Amino acid sequence: MLAAMVDMMINILLFLLQLYGNSAITIQPNPDLELARSAAREQVRWAVSVVVSRNAVRIADNDVGAFPAQNRAPNEQEYQRLVDVLRVQRSAAQARARDGVAPKEVVVQADKRLSWDVLGPVMRASSDAGFENVRFVVAVTGGDAD
Amino acid sequence: MRRRARLSVDTPEVNLVPLLDMVSLLIQMLLVSAQFGAFAELESQVAGPGTPEDAERLGLEVRVVATGYLVSWTVDGERTERSLACLDEGCTHWPGPGLTALAQDLKGRHPSERQVVIDPDPGVPFEGVVAAMDAVRSAGKAPLFPDLVVAP
């Protein structure tokens, strides 16, 4: 009797391991982070991660600012902190890279309801820190974007 | 005659209970960290100073404003502009299909062009920006203007 159960559990385990292995970055369901929908199909690749939820900006698990809570642009100090943390993360990623080349891309998970007042400066800060490209994580739709 | 007593041989059974414990713990751990939604990425380049001027001859630009999209491009050295209004009052439905149709028309006339500059106004929601990016980069599987440059 137990053998059948073990078979079933091992199948579930393999399915979950495969699911786990496919994701380059972790996207946790969060009511403050509702991703925009898109018909894009490009798989998310690993890069320095910036999460801009409705409450805060997190860069590689560091809380960097709470200005999204007021849906406003960062002030000068907050902006400088964004640039500094991004520079540190870029250096760390460069040190980890096998070829020693600094990364040029950052992956941004942003809430779709946030205004460009918040996200524009985050993009500008990424550029100031040396990241030329920004890749936005989106939720995949069946066809046309909603 | 004495009968020989039969030896009863028990088939040894593997104790599966510890294995089940371990597997169910692993399943719980993976279920907690699994992500079941499907995600993708939209790649864009951050516009630097002078990047819009670097755009090729067509110079396609989409301004995302509170009421919809303002699309502009160059024809014979002169800028042409077209406005695409949102499909509802509060701009919850962005005019993506209209923008795709316009992009298809422009692509048909300039097949070698690949770049588009997206220029969002400060107050617009991010979903309007993504809808614009989505509408101009491709129509179904046919690429339109896949090189997205976003003005921060």
PDB file of C-alpha atoms in Angstrom:
ATOM      1  CA  MET A   1       0.000   0.000   0.000  1.00  0.00           C
ATOM      2  CA  LEU A   2       2.759   2.359   0.925  1.00  0.00           C
ATOM      3  CA  ALA A   3       4.616   1.763  -2.323  1.00  0.00           C
ATOM      4  CA  ALA A   4       1.823   3.415  -4.341  1.00  0.00           C
ATOM      5  CA  MET A   5       1.934   6.420  -2.062  1.00  0.00           C
ATOM      6  CA  VAL A   6       5.709   6.676  -2.385  1.00  0.00           C
ATOM      7  CA  ASP A   7       5.360   6.554  -6.189  1.00  0.00           C
ATOM      8  CA  MET A   8       2.859   9.403  -6.122  1.00  0.00           C
ATOM      9  CA  MET A   9       4.941  11.527  -3.779  1.00  0.00           C
ATOM     10  CA  ILE A  10       8.086  11.045  -5.812  1.00  0.00           C
ATOM     11  CA  ASN A  11       6.197  12.172  -8.923  1.00  0.00           C
ATOM     12  CA  ILE A  12       5.016  15.309  -7.128  1.00  0.00           C
ATOM     13  CA  LEU A  13       8.550  15.881  -5.878  1.00  0.00           C
ATOM     14  CA  LEU A  14      10.018  15.623  -9.386  1.00  0.00           C
ATOM     15  CA  PHE A  15       7.367  18.001 -10.742  1.00  0.00           C
ATOM     16  CA  LEU A  16       8.123  20.569  -8.032  1.00  0.00           C
ATOM     17  CA  LEU A  17      11.879  20.233  -8.474  1.00  0.00           C
ATOM     18  CA  GLN A  18      11.483  20.839 -12.203  1.00  0.00           C
ATOM     19  CA  LEU A  19       9.288  23.877 -11.504  1.00  0.00           C
ATOM     20  CA  TYR A  20      11.844  25.172  -9.013  1.00  0.00           C
ATOM     21  CA  GLY A  21      14.747  24.679 -11.411  1.00  0.00           C
ATOM     22  CA  ASN A  22      13.083  26.648 -14.212  1.00  0.00           C
ATOM     23  CA  SER A  23      12.884  29.982 -12.405  1.00  0.00           C
ATOM     24  CA  ALA A  24      15.929  32.208 -12.558  1.00  0.00           C
ATOM     25  CA  ILE A  25      14.589  34.612  -9.964  1.00  0.00           C
ATOM     26  CA  THR A  26      12.089  34.259  -7.151  1.00  0.00           C
ATOM     27  CA  ILE A  27       8.770  35.995  -7.646  1.00  0.00           C
ATOM     28  CA  GLN A  28       6.696  35.697  -4.510  1.00  0.00           C
ATOM     29  CA  PRO A  29       2.982  36.438  -4.598  1.00  0.00           C
ATOM     30  CA  ASN A  30       2.454  39.677  -2.729  1.00  0.00           C
ATOM     31  CA  PRO A  31      -0.627  41.925  -2.628  1.00  0.00           C
ATOM     32  CA  ASP A  32       1.668  44.970  -2.831  1.00  0.00           C
ATOM     33  CA  LEU A  33       3.313  43.712  -5.995  1.00  0.00           C
ATOM     34  CA  GLU A  34       0.880  43.125  -8.831  1.00  0.00           C
ATOM     35  CA  LEU A  35       2.838  42.676 -12.035  1.00  0.00           C
ATOM     36  CA  ALA A  36       1.705  44.211 -15.313  1.00  0.00           C
ATOM     37  CA  ARG A  37       0.390  41.780 -17.907  1.00  0.00           C
ATOM     38  CA  SER A  38       2.093  41.288 -21.228  1.00  0.00           C
ATOM     39  CA  ALA A  39       2.148  38.963 -24.221  1.00  0.00           C
ATOM     40  CA  ALA A  40       5.960  38.691 -23.896  1.00  0.00           C
ATOM     41  CA  ARG A  41       7.351  35.161 -23.797  1.00  0.00           C
ATOM     42  CA  GLU A  42      11.057  35.716 -23.073  1.00  0.00           C
ATOM     43  CA  GLN A  43      12.164  33.683 -20.075  1.00  0.00           C
ATOM     44  CA  VAL A  44      13.306  35.662 -17.043  1.00  0.00           C
ATOM     45  CA  ARG A  45      17.101  35.464 -16.738  1.00  0.00           C
ATOM     46  CA  TRP A  46      19.083  36.125 -13.621  1.00  0.00           C
ATOM     47  CA  ALA A  47      20.379  39.653 -12.990  1.00  0.00           C
ATOM     48  CA  VAL A  48      20.619  42.052 -10.066  1.00  0.00           C
ATOM     49  CA  SER A  49      17.046  42.205  -8.797  1.00  0.00           C
ATOM     50  CA  VAL A  50      15.131  45.382  -8.004  1.00  0.00           C
ATOM     51  CA  VAL A  51      11.644  44.969  -6.506  1.00  0.00           C
ATOM     52  CA  VAL A  52       9.453  48.057  -6.454  1.00  0.00           C
ATOM     53  CA  SER A  53       6.267  47.239  -4.567  1.00  0.00           C
ATOM     54  CA  ARG A  54       3.619  49.696  -3.411  1.00  0.00           C
ATOM     55  CA  ASN A  55       5.431  50.029  -0.090  1.00  0.00           C
ATOM     56  CA  ALA A  56       9.144  49.931  -0.700  1.00  0.00           C
ATOM     57  CA  VAL A  57      12.076  49.468  -3.012  1.00  0.00           C
ATOM     58  CA  ARG A  58      14.195  46.384  -2.364  1.00  0.00           C
ATOM     59  CA  ILE A  59      17.455  45.765  -4.152  1.00  0.00           C
ATOM     60  CA  ALA A  60      18.815  42.230  -3.741  1.00  0.00           C
ATOM     61  CA  ASP A  61      16.941  41.874  -0.425  1.00  0.00           C
ATOM     62  CA  ASN A  62      18.058  45.260   0.956  1.00  0.00           C
ATOM     63  CA  ASP A  63      15.337  47.765   1.823  1.00  0.00           C
ATOM     64  CA  VAL A  64      16.395  50.925   0.063  1.00  0.00           C
ATOM     65  CA  GLY A  65      13.494  53.343   0.372  1.00  0.00           C
ATOM     66  CA  ALA A  66       9.835  53.701   1.230  1.00  0.00           C
ATOM     67  CA  PHE A  67       8.949  56.472  -1.239  1.00  0.00           C
ATOM     68  CA  PRO A  68       6.663  54.165  -3.329  1.00  0.00           C
ATOM     69  CA  ALA A  69       4.257  54.145  -0.355  1.00  0.00           C
ATOM     70  CA  GLN A  70       3.504  57.800  -1.139  1.00  0.00           C
ATOM     71  CA  ASN A  71       3.648  57.148  -4.921  1.00  0.00           C
ATOM     72  CA  ARG A  72       6.171  59.953  -5.272  1.00  0.00           C
ATOM     73  CA  ALA A  73       9.643  60.466  -6.697  1.00  0.00           C
ATOM     74  CA  PRO A  74      12.582  59.888  -4.319  1.00  0.00           C
ATOM     75  CA  ASN A  75      14.236  62.899  -2.766  1.00  0.00           C
ATOM     76  CA  GLU A  76      17.926  63.567  -3.323  1.00  0.00           C
ATOM     77  CA  GLN A  77      19.093  61.408  -0.394  1.00  0.00           C
ATOM     78  CA  GLU A  78      16.833  58.502  -1.342  1.00  0.00           C
ATOM     79  CA  TYR A  79      17.976  58.711  -4.950  1.00  0.00           C
ATOM     80  CA  GLN A  80      21.640  58.685  -3.933  1.00  0.00           C
ATOM     81  CA  ARG A  81      21.031  55.645  -1.734  1.00  0.00           C
ATOM     82  CA  LEU A  82      19.460  53.863  -4.704  1.00  0.00           C
ATOM     83  CA  VAL A  83      22.512  54.592  -6.847  1.00  0.00           C
ATOM     84  CA  ASP A  84      24.937  53.550  -4.084  1.00  0.00           C
ATOM     85  CA  VAL A  85      23.215  50.219  -3.379  1.00  0.00           C
ATOM     86  CA  LEU A  86      22.979  49.462  -7.100  1.00  0.00           C
ATOM     87  CA  ARG A  87      26.695  50.206  -7.512  1.00  0.00           C
ATOM     88  CA  VAL A  88      27.546  47.861  -4.629  1.00  0.00           C
ATOM     89  CA  GLN A  89      25.389  45.118  -6.154  1.00  0.00           C
ATOM     90  CA  ARG A  90      26.983  45.655  -9.559  1.00  0.00           C
ATOM     91  CA  SER A  91      30.470  45.293  -8.066  1.00  0.00           C
ATOM     92  CA  ALA A  92      29.400  42.176  -6.163  1.00  0.00           C
ATOM     93  CA  ALA A  93      27.939  40.651  -9.331  1.00  0.00           C
ATOM     94  CA  GLN A  94      31.134  41.490 -11.195  1.00  0.00           C
ATOM     95  CA  ALA A  95      33.219  39.775  -8.496  1.00  0.00           C
ATOM     96  CA  ARG A  96      31.011  36.673  -8.784  1.00  0.00           C
ATOM     97  CA  ALA A  97      31.098  36.606 -12.597  1.00  0.00           C
ATOM     98  CA  ARG A  98      33.425  33.987 -14.102  1.00  0.00           C
ATOM     99  CA  ASP A  99      34.624  36.352 -16.818  1.00  0.00           C
ATOM    100  CA  GLY A 100      34.955  39.282 -14.403  1.00  0.00           C
ATOM    101  CA  VAL A 101      32.757  41.499 -16.580  1.00  0.00           C
ATOM    102  CA  ALA A 102      30.398  43.880 -14.800  1.00  0.00           C
ATOM    103  CA  PRO A 103      26.715  43.163 -15.531  1.00  0.00           C
ATOM    104  CA  LYS A 104      24.876  45.619 -17.763  1.00  0.00           C
ATOM    105  CA  GLU A 105      21.376  44.563 -16.877  1.00  0.00           C
ATOM    106  CA  VAL A 106      19.034  44.814 -13.964  1.00  0.00           C
ATOM    107  CA  VAL A 107      15.725  42.964 -13.518  1.00  0.00           C
ATOM    108  CA  VAL A 108      12.880  45.094 -12.203  1.00  0.00           C
ATOM    109  CA  GLN A 109       9.706  43.685 -10.651  1.00  0.00           C
ATOM    110  CA  ALA A 110       7.345  46.630 -10.327  1.00  0.00           C
ATOM    111  CA  ASP A 111       3.735  47.002  -9.274  1.00  0.00           C
ATOM    112  CA  LYS A 112       1.585  47.931 -12.252  1.00  0.00           C
ATOM    113  CA  ARG A 113      -0.292  50.628 -10.299  1.00  0.00           C
ATOM    114  CA  LEU A 114       2.818  52.651  -9.454  1.00  0.00           C
ATOM    115  CA  SER A 115       3.255  55.902 -11.287  1.00  0.00           C
ATOM    116  CA  TRP A 116       6.230  56.738 -13.475  1.00  0.00           C
ATOM    117  CA  ASP A 117       7.210  59.321 -10.797  1.00  0.00           C
ATOM    118  CA  VAL A 118       8.469  56.318  -8.813  1.00  0.00           C
ATOM    119  CA  LEU A 119       9.800  54.082 -11.573  1.00  0.00           C
ATOM    120  CA  GLY A 120      11.448  56.699 -13.777  1.00  0.00           C
ATOM    121  CA  PRO A 121      14.002  57.608 -11.065  1.00  0.00           C
ATOM    122  CA  VAL A 122      14.645  53.897 -10.359  1.00  0.00           C
ATOM    123  CA  MET A 123      15.542  53.469 -14.049  1.00  0.00           C
ATOM    124  CA  ARG A 124      17.674  56.615 -13.989  1.00  0.00           C
ATOM    125  CA  ALA A 125      19.467  55.388 -10.865  1.00  0.00           C
ATOM    126  CA  SER A 126      20.152  52.046 -12.571  1.00  0.00           C
ATOM    127  CA  SER A 127      21.650  53.880 -15.500  1.00  0.00           C
ATOM    128  CA  ASP A 128      23.761  56.076 -13.181  1.00  0.00           C
ATOM    129  CA  ALA A 129      25.028  52.930 -11.436  1.00  0.00           C
ATOM    130  CA  GLY A 130      26.210  51.509 -14.762  1.00  0.00           C
ATOM    131  CA  PHE A 131      23.297  49.322 -15.824  1.00  0.00           C
ATOM    132  CA  GLU A 132      22.446  50.114 -19.442  1.00  0.00           C
ATOM    133  CA  ASN A 133      19.474  47.799 -19.798  1.00  0.00           C
ATOM    134  CA  VAL A 134      16.420  47.252 -17.650  1.00  0.00           C
ATOM    135  CA  ARG A 135      14.378  44.084 -17.949  1.00  0.00           C
ATOM    136  CA  PHE A 136      10.846  44.324 -16.563  1.00  0.00           C
ATOM    137  CA  VAL A 137       9.248  41.177 -15.171  1.00  0.00           C
ATOM    138  CA  VAL A 138       5.667  40.790 -16.404  1.00  0.00           C
ATOM    139  CA  ALA A 139       2.879  38.281 -15.900  1.00  0.00           C
ATOM    140  CA  VAL A 140       2.196  36.338 -19.059  1.00  0.00           C
ATOM    141  CA  THR A 141      -1.244  36.657 -20.632  1.00  0.00           C
ATOM    142  CA  GLY A 142      -2.878  34.209 -23.012  1.00  0.00           C
ATOM    143  CA  GLY A 143      -2.744  36.578 -25.972  1.00  0.00           C
ATOM    144  CA  ASP A 144      -2.961  40.340 -26.285  1.00  0.00           C
ATOM    145  CA  ALA A 145      -1.977  42.454 -23.319  1.00  0.00           C
ATOM    146  CA  ASP A 146      -4.898  43.357 -21.116  1.00  0.00           C
TER     147      ASP A 146
ATOM    148  CA  MET B   1       7.226 -41.451   9.131  1.00  0.00           C
ATOM    149  CA  ARG B   2       8.096 -38.092  10.573  1.00  0.00           C
ATOM    150  CA  ARG B   3       7.109 -35.117   8.569  1.00  0.00           C
ATOM    151  CA  ARG B   4       9.625 -32.389   8.246  1.00  0.00           C
ATOM    152  CA  ALA B   5       8.350 -29.089   9.535  1.00  0.00           C
ATOM    153  CA  ARG B   6       8.181 -26.435   6.842  1.00  0.00           C
ATOM    154  CA  LEU B   7      10.272 -23.393   7.412  1.00  0.00           C
ATOM    155  CA  SER B   8       8.267 -20.265   7.031  1.00  0.00           C
ATOM    156  CA  VAL B   9      10.321 -17.635   5.208  1.00  0.00           C
ATOM    157  CA  ASP B  10       9.128 -14.059   5.641  1.00  0.00           C
ATOM    158  CA  THR B  11       9.803 -11.805   2.724  1.00  0.00           C
ATOM    159  CA  PRO B  12      11.749  -8.859   4.085  1.00  0.00           C
ATOM    160  CA  GLU B  13       9.959  -5.536   3.616  1.00  0.00           C
ATOM    161  CA  VAL B  14      11.676  -2.253   3.176  1.00  0.00           C
ATOM    162  CA  ASN B  15      10.529   0.234   5.775  1.00  0.00           C
ATOM    163  CA  LEU B  16       9.111   3.021   3.672  1.00  0.00           C
ATOM    164  CA  VAL B  17       7.919   5.227   6.500  1.00  0.00           C
ATOM    165  CA  PRO B  18      11.146   7.269   6.921  1.00  0.00           C
ATOM    166  CA  LEU B  19      11.303   7.750   3.141  1.00  0.00           C
ATOM    167  CA  LEU B  20       7.710   8.979   3.118  1.00  0.00           C
ATOM    168  CA  ASP B  21       8.482  11.383   5.955  1.00  0.00           C
ATOM    169  CA  MET B  22      11.430  12.817   4.084  1.00  0.00           C
ATOM    170  CA  VAL B  23       9.600  13.141   0.765  1.00  0.00           C
ATOM    171  CA  SER B  24       6.578  14.809   2.331  1.00  0.00           C
ATOM    172  CA  LEU B  25       8.846  17.302   4.096  1.00  0.00           C
ATOM    173  CA  LEU B  26      10.580  18.086   0.796  1.00  0.00           C
ATOM    174  CA  ILE B  27       7.223  18.516  -0.944  1.00  0.00           C
ATOM    175  CA  GLN B  28       6.056  20.936   1.719  1.00  0.00           C
ATOM    176  CA  MET B  29       9.248  22.960   1.413  1.00  0.00           C
ATOM    177  CA  LEU B  30       9.027  23.118  -2.380  1.00  0.00           C
ATOM    178  CA  LEU B  31       5.315  23.967  -2.333  1.00  0.00           C
ATOM    179  CA  VAL B  32       6.036  26.947  -0.092  1.00  0.00           C
ATOM    180  CA  SER B  33       8.712  28.295  -2.435  1.00  0.00           C
ATOM    181  CA  ALA B  34       7.158  27.271  -5.774  1.00  0.00           C
ATOM    182  CA  GLN B  35       5.822  29.895  -8.145  1.00  0.00           C
ATOM    183  CA  PHE B  36       2.950  28.703 -10.267  1.00  0.00           C
ATOM    184  CA  GLY B  37       2.331  31.847 -12.301  1.00  0.00           C
ATOM    185  CA  ALA B  38       3.959  32.261 -15.682  1.00  0.00           C
ATOM    186  CA  PHE B  39       6.363  35.169 -15.911  1.00  0.00           C
ATOM    187  CA  ALA B  40       8.359  36.712 -18.720  1.00  0.00           C
ATOM    188  CA  GLU B  41      10.549  39.736 -19.200  1.00  0.00           C
ATOM    189  CA  LEU B  42      10.434  42.835 -21.375  1.00  0.00           C
ATOM    190  CA  GLU B  43      13.891  44.093 -22.210  1.00  0.00           C
ATOM    191  CA  SER B  44      14.495  47.788 -22.624  1.00  0.00           C
ATOM    192  CA  GLN B  45      17.403  50.138 -22.879  1.00  0.00           C
ATOM    193  CA  VAL B  46      17.603  53.223 -20.699  1.00  0.00           C
ATOM    194  CA  ALA B  47      17.649  56.323 -22.876  1.00  0.00           C
ATOM    195  CA  GLY B  48      20.758  58.344 -22.261  1.00  0.00           C
ATOM    196  CA  PRO B  49      21.347  61.942 -23.259  1.00  0.00           C
ATOM    197  CA  GLY B  50      21.029  62.100 -27.008  1.00  0.00           C
ATOM    198  CA  THR B  51      19.564  58.629 -27.416  1.00  0.00           C
ATOM    199  CA  PRO B  52      16.308  59.850 -28.995  1.00  0.00           C
ATOM    200  CA  GLU B  53      18.329  61.714 -31.613  1.00  0.00           C
ATOM    201  CA  ASP B  54      20.217  58.480 -32.326  1.00  0.00           C
ATOM    202  CA  ALA B  55      16.981  56.856 -33.450  1.00  0.00           C
ATOM    203  CA  GLU B  56      17.078  55.798 -37.067  1.00  0.00           C
ATOM    204  CA  ARG B  57      15.359  57.662 -39.867  1.00  0.00           C
ATOM    205  CA  LEU B  58      11.823  56.891 -38.778  1.00  0.00           C
ATOM    206  CA  GLY B  59      12.489  58.126 -35.233  1.00  0.00           C
ATOM    207  CA  LEU B  60       9.379  56.469 -33.843  1.00  0.00           C
ATOM    208  CA  GLU B  61       8.469  57.820 -30.407  1.00  0.00           C
ATOM    209  CA  VAL B  62       5.524  56.953 -28.165  1.00  0.00           C
ATOM    210  CA  ARG B  63       4.687  59.396 -25.383  1.00  0.00           C
ATOM    211  CA  VAL B  64       2.574  57.837 -22.673  1.00  0.00           C
ATOM    212  CA  VAL B  65       0.275  60.518 -21.273  1.00  0.00           C
ATOM    213  CA  ALA B  66      -2.634  60.429 -18.833  1.00  0.00           C
ATOM    214  CA  THR B  67      -5.180  60.242 -21.670  1.00  0.00           C
ATOM    215  CA  GLY B  68      -3.467  57.693 -23.929  1.00  0.00           C
ATOM    216  CA  TYR B  69      -0.571  57.659 -26.373  1.00  0.00           C
ATOM    217  CA  LEU B  70       0.948  60.380 -28.535  1.00  0.00           C
ATOM    218  CA  VAL B  71       2.838  58.711 -31.359  1.00  0.00           C
ATOM    219  CA  SER B  72       5.267  60.663 -33.510  1.00  0.00           C
ATOM    220  CA  TRP B  73       7.579  59.753 -36.364  1.00  0.00           C
ATOM    221  CA  THR B  74       9.478  61.395 -39.189  1.00  0.00           C
ATOM    222  CA  VAL B  75       8.251  61.445 -42.779  1.00  0.00           C
ATOM    223  CA  ASP B  76      10.418  63.235 -45.354  1.00  0.00           C
ATOM    224  CA  GLY B  77      12.240  65.158 -42.635  1.00  0.00           C
ATOM    225  CA  GLU B  78       9.065  66.336 -40.905  1.00  0.00           C
ATOM    226  CA  ARG B  79       7.557  65.013 -37.696  1.00  0.00           C
ATOM    227  CA  THR B  80       4.084  63.566 -37.890  1.00  0.00           C
ATOM    228  CA  GLU B  81       2.043  63.051 -34.730  1.00  0.00           C
ATOM    229  CA  ARG B  82      -1.020  60.981 -33.990  1.00  0.00           C
ATOM    230  CA  SER B  83      -2.973  60.769 -30.768  1.00  0.00           C
ATOM    231  CA  LEU B  84      -4.523  57.531 -29.547  1.00  0.00           C
ATOM    232  CA  ALA B  85      -7.009  58.019 -26.720  1.00  0.00           C
ATOM    233  CA  CYS B  86      -7.686  55.496 -23.962  1.00  0.00           C
ATOM    234  CA  LEU B  87     -10.647  53.216 -24.496  1.00  0.00           C
ATOM    235  CA  ASP B  88     -12.430  54.399 -21.342  1.00  0.00           C
ATOM    236  CA  GLU B  89     -12.768  57.470 -19.140  1.00  0.00           C
ATOM    237  CA  GLY B  90     -10.348  56.570 -16.357  1.00  0.00           C
ATOM    238  CA  CYS B  91      -7.758  55.174 -18.786  1.00  0.00           C
ATOM    239  CA  THR B  92      -7.873  51.658 -17.381  1.00  0.00           C
ATOM    240  CA  HIS B  93      -7.884  50.269 -20.931  1.00  0.00           C
ATOM    241  CA  TRP B  94      -4.939  51.580 -22.904  1.00  0.00           C
ATOM    242  CA  PRO B  95      -5.219  51.849 -26.686  1.00  0.00           C
ATOM    243  CA  GLY B  96      -2.806  48.985 -27.309  1.00  0.00           C
ATOM    244  CA  PRO B  97      -4.612  47.523 -30.364  1.00  0.00           C
ATOM    245  CA  GLY B  98      -4.649  50.959 -32.058  1.00  0.00           C
ATOM    246  CA  LEU B  99      -0.948  51.396 -31.354  1.00  0.00           C
ATOM    247  CA  THR B 100      -0.168  47.941 -32.746  1.00  0.00           C
ATOM    248  CA  ALA B 101      -2.135  48.716 -35.922  1.00  0.00           C
ATOM    249  CA  LEU B 102      -0.217  51.981 -36.372  1.00  0.00           C
ATOM    250  CA  ALA B 103       3.100  50.245 -35.678  1.00  0.00           C
ATOM    251  CA  GLN B 104       2.240  47.559 -38.251  1.00  0.00           C
ATOM    252  CA  ASP B 105       1.504  50.235 -40.824  1.00  0.00           C
ATOM    253  CA  LEU B 106       4.803  52.018 -40.119  1.00  0.00           C
ATOM    254  CA  LYS B 107       6.736  48.745 -40.110  1.00  0.00           C
ATOM    255  CA  GLY B 108       5.260  47.898 -43.515  1.00  0.00           C
ATOM    256  CA  ARG B 109       6.651  51.140 -44.900  1.00  0.00           C
ATOM    257  CA  HIS B 110       9.999  50.931 -43.026  1.00  0.00           C
ATOM    258  CA  PRO B 111      10.813  47.225 -42.646  1.00  0.00           C
ATOM    259  CA  SER B 112      14.429  47.812 -41.576  1.00  0.00           C
ATOM    260  CA  GLU B 113      13.493  49.996 -38.580  1.00  0.00           C
ATOM    261  CA  ARG B 114      13.688  48.272 -35.185  1.00  0.00           C
ATOM    262  CA  GLN B 115      13.861  50.985 -32.558  1.00  0.00           C
ATOM    263  CA  VAL B 116      11.146  52.852 -30.695  1.00  0.00           C
ATOM    264  CA  VAL B 117      11.506  55.378 -27.888  1.00  0.00           C
ATOM    265  CA  ILE B 118       8.916  55.157 -25.101  1.00  0.00           C
ATOM    266  CA  ASP B 119       8.620  58.418 -23.193  1.00  0.00           C
ATOM    267  CA  PRO B 120       6.222  58.186 -20.225  1.00  0.00           C
ATOM    268  CA  ASP B 121       4.903  61.313 -18.501  1.00  0.00           C
ATOM    269  CA  PRO B 122       5.626  61.409 -14.744  1.00  0.00           C
ATOM    270  CA  GLY B 123       2.119  60.612 -13.480  1.00  0.00           C
ATOM    271  CA  VAL B 124       1.194  57.697 -15.733  1.00  0.00           C
ATOM    272  CA  PRO B 125       0.809  54.215 -14.237  1.00  0.00           C
ATOM    273  CA  PHE B 126       3.393  51.595 -15.065  1.00  0.00           C
ATOM    274  CA  GLU B 127       0.802  49.316 -16.687  1.00  0.00           C
ATOM    275  CA  GLY B 128       0.229  51.968 -19.381  1.00  0.00           C
ATOM    276  CA  VAL B 129       3.966  51.939 -20.132  1.00  0.00           C
ATOM    277  CA  VAL B 130       4.051  48.133 -20.349  1.00  0.00           C
ATOM    278  CA  ALA B 131       0.948  48.163 -22.586  1.00  0.00           C
ATOM    279  CA  ALA B 132       2.743  50.572 -24.956  1.00  0.00           C
ATOM    280  CA  MET B 133       5.910  48.442 -24.948  1.00  0.00           C
ATOM    281  CA  ASP B 134       3.848  45.355 -25.614  1.00  0.00           C
ATOM    282  CA  ALA B 135       1.900  46.972 -28.450  1.00  0.00           C
ATOM    283  CA  VAL B 136       4.900  48.227 -30.431  1.00  0.00           C
ATOM    284  CA  ARG B 137       7.367  45.372 -30.013  1.00  0.00           C
ATOM    285  CA  SER B 138       5.365  42.717 -31.860  1.00  0.00           C
ATOM    286  CA  ALA B 139       2.017  41.762 -33.322  1.00  0.00           C
ATOM    287  CA  GLY B 140       1.521  38.148 -32.376  1.00  0.00           C
ATOM    288  CA  LYS B 141       4.740  36.433 -33.429  1.00  0.00           C
ATOM    289  CA  ALA B 142       5.700  39.052 -36.016  1.00  0.00           C
ATOM    290  CA  PRO B 143       8.261  41.494 -34.617  1.00  0.00           C
ATOM    291  CA  LEU B 144       7.548  45.191 -35.155  1.00  0.00           C
ATOM    292  CA  PHE B 145       9.906  47.461 -33.194  1.00  0.00           C
ATOM    293  CA  PRO B 146      11.635  45.130 -30.718  1.00  0.00           C
ATOM    294  CA  ASP B 147      14.407  47.537 -29.653  1.00  0.00           C
ATOM    295  CA  LEU B 148      12.716  49.426 -26.839  1.00  0.00           C
ATOM    296  CA  VAL B 149      14.397  52.535 -25.477  1.00  0.00           C
ATOM    297  CA  VAL B 150      12.696  53.961 -22.393  1.00  0.00           C
ATOM    298  CA  ALA B 151      13.172  57.550 -21.275  1.00  0.00           C
ATOM    299  CA  PRO B 152      13.390  57.489 -17.460  1.00  0.00           C
TER     300      PRO B 152
END
